[in-house]
C-alpha positions in Angstrom: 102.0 100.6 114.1 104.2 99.3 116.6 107.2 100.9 118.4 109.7 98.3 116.3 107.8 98.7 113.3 108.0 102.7 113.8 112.0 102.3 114.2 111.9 100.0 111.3 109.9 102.3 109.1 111.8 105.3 110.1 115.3 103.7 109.1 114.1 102.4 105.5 112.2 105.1 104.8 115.2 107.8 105.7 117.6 105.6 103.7 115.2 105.7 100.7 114.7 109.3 100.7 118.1 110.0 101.2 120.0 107.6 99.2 118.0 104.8 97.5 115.8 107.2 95.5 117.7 109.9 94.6 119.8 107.2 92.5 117.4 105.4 91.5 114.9 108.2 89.9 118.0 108.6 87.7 117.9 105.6 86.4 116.1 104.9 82.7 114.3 101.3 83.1 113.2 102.6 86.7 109.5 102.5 87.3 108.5 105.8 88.7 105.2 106.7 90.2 104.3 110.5 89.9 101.8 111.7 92.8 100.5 115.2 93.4 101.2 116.2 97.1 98.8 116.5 99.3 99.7 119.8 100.7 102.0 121.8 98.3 100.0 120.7 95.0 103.8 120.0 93.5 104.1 116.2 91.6 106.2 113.8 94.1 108.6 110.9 92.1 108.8 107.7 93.6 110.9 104.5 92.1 108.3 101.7 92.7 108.5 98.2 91.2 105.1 96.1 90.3 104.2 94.9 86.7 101.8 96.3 84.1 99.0 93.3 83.4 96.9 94.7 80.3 95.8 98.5 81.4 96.7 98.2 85.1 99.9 98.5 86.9 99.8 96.6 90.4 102.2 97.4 93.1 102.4 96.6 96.7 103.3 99.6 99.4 105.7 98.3 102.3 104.4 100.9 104.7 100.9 100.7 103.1 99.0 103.7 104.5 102.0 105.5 106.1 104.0 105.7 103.0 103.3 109.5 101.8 102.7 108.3 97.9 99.8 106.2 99.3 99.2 109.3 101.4 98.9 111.8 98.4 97.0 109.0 96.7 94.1 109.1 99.2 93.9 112.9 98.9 94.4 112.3 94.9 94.0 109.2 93.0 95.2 110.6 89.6 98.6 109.6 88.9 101.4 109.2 86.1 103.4 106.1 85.8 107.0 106.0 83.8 107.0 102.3 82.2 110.4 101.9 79.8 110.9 105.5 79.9 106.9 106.5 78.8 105.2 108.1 81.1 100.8 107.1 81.5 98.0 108.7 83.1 96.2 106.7 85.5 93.8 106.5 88.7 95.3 105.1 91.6 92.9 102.6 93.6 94.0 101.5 97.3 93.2 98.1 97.9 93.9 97.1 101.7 91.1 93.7 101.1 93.6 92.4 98.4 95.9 89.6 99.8 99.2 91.8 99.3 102.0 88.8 100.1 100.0 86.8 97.6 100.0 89.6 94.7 104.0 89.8 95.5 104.1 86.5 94.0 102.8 88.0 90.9 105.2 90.8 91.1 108.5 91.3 89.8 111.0 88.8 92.4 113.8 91.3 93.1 111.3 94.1 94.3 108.8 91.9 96.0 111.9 90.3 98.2 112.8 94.1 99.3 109.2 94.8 100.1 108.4 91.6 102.2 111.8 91.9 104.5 111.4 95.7 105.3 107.7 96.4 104.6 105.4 96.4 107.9 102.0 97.2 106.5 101.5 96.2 102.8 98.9 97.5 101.0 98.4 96.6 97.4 98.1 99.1 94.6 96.2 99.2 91.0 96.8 101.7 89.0 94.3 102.1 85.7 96.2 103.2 83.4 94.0 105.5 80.5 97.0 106.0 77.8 
């Protein structure tokens, strides 16, 4: 990563830790992807956006391998996703050979325009959902 896209990184992801998630974890229709952390075993909520295509849920990562979810993915790929308040089990898969900008297009618009202006390294996520 370079130095800008350090600084860059460092800025979003403070002001989504900070403010952007705290409001939005609150908030019902929110998409919310439950990890378990790599180092204290506690689950980890993060607001996401992506779309549910038959038993999937797809997602792209702005900071790709330096985001922690993605982080406490690699060192656990079972997951819960909250879709319209109902939380699913699933197994997360990392997929950095999947043309991420291109599975934007796919994605929900209001989301996908967030994650192309501040994301640096996108990394596109499936999720297999099992209930």
């Amino acid at each position: 990563m370079s130095r800008s896209e350090e600084i860059k990184h460092r800025i979003v992801t403070t002001f989504q830790r900070r403010v952007a998630n705290p409001v939005s974890l609150r908030m019902p229709g929110q998409v919310i992807i439950e990890t378990t952390g790599r180092t204290s075993g506690l689950p980890r909520r993060t607001p996401v956006g992506g779309r549910r295509v038959g038993d999937a849920f797809w997602l792209v990562s702005e900071f790709g391998f330096a985001s922690q979810y993605v982080r406490n993915i690699q060192a656990d790929p079972k997951v819960r996703v909250r879709l319209r308040g109902r939380w699913h089990h699933g197994t997360a898969h990392l997929l950095p050979e999947d043309d991420a900008r291109a599975r934007l297009k796919r994605l929900p618009r209001y989301n996908s325009v967030a994650v192309r202006a501040f994301g640096t390294q996108l990394l596109t996520v499936r999720i297999d959902l099992t209930d």
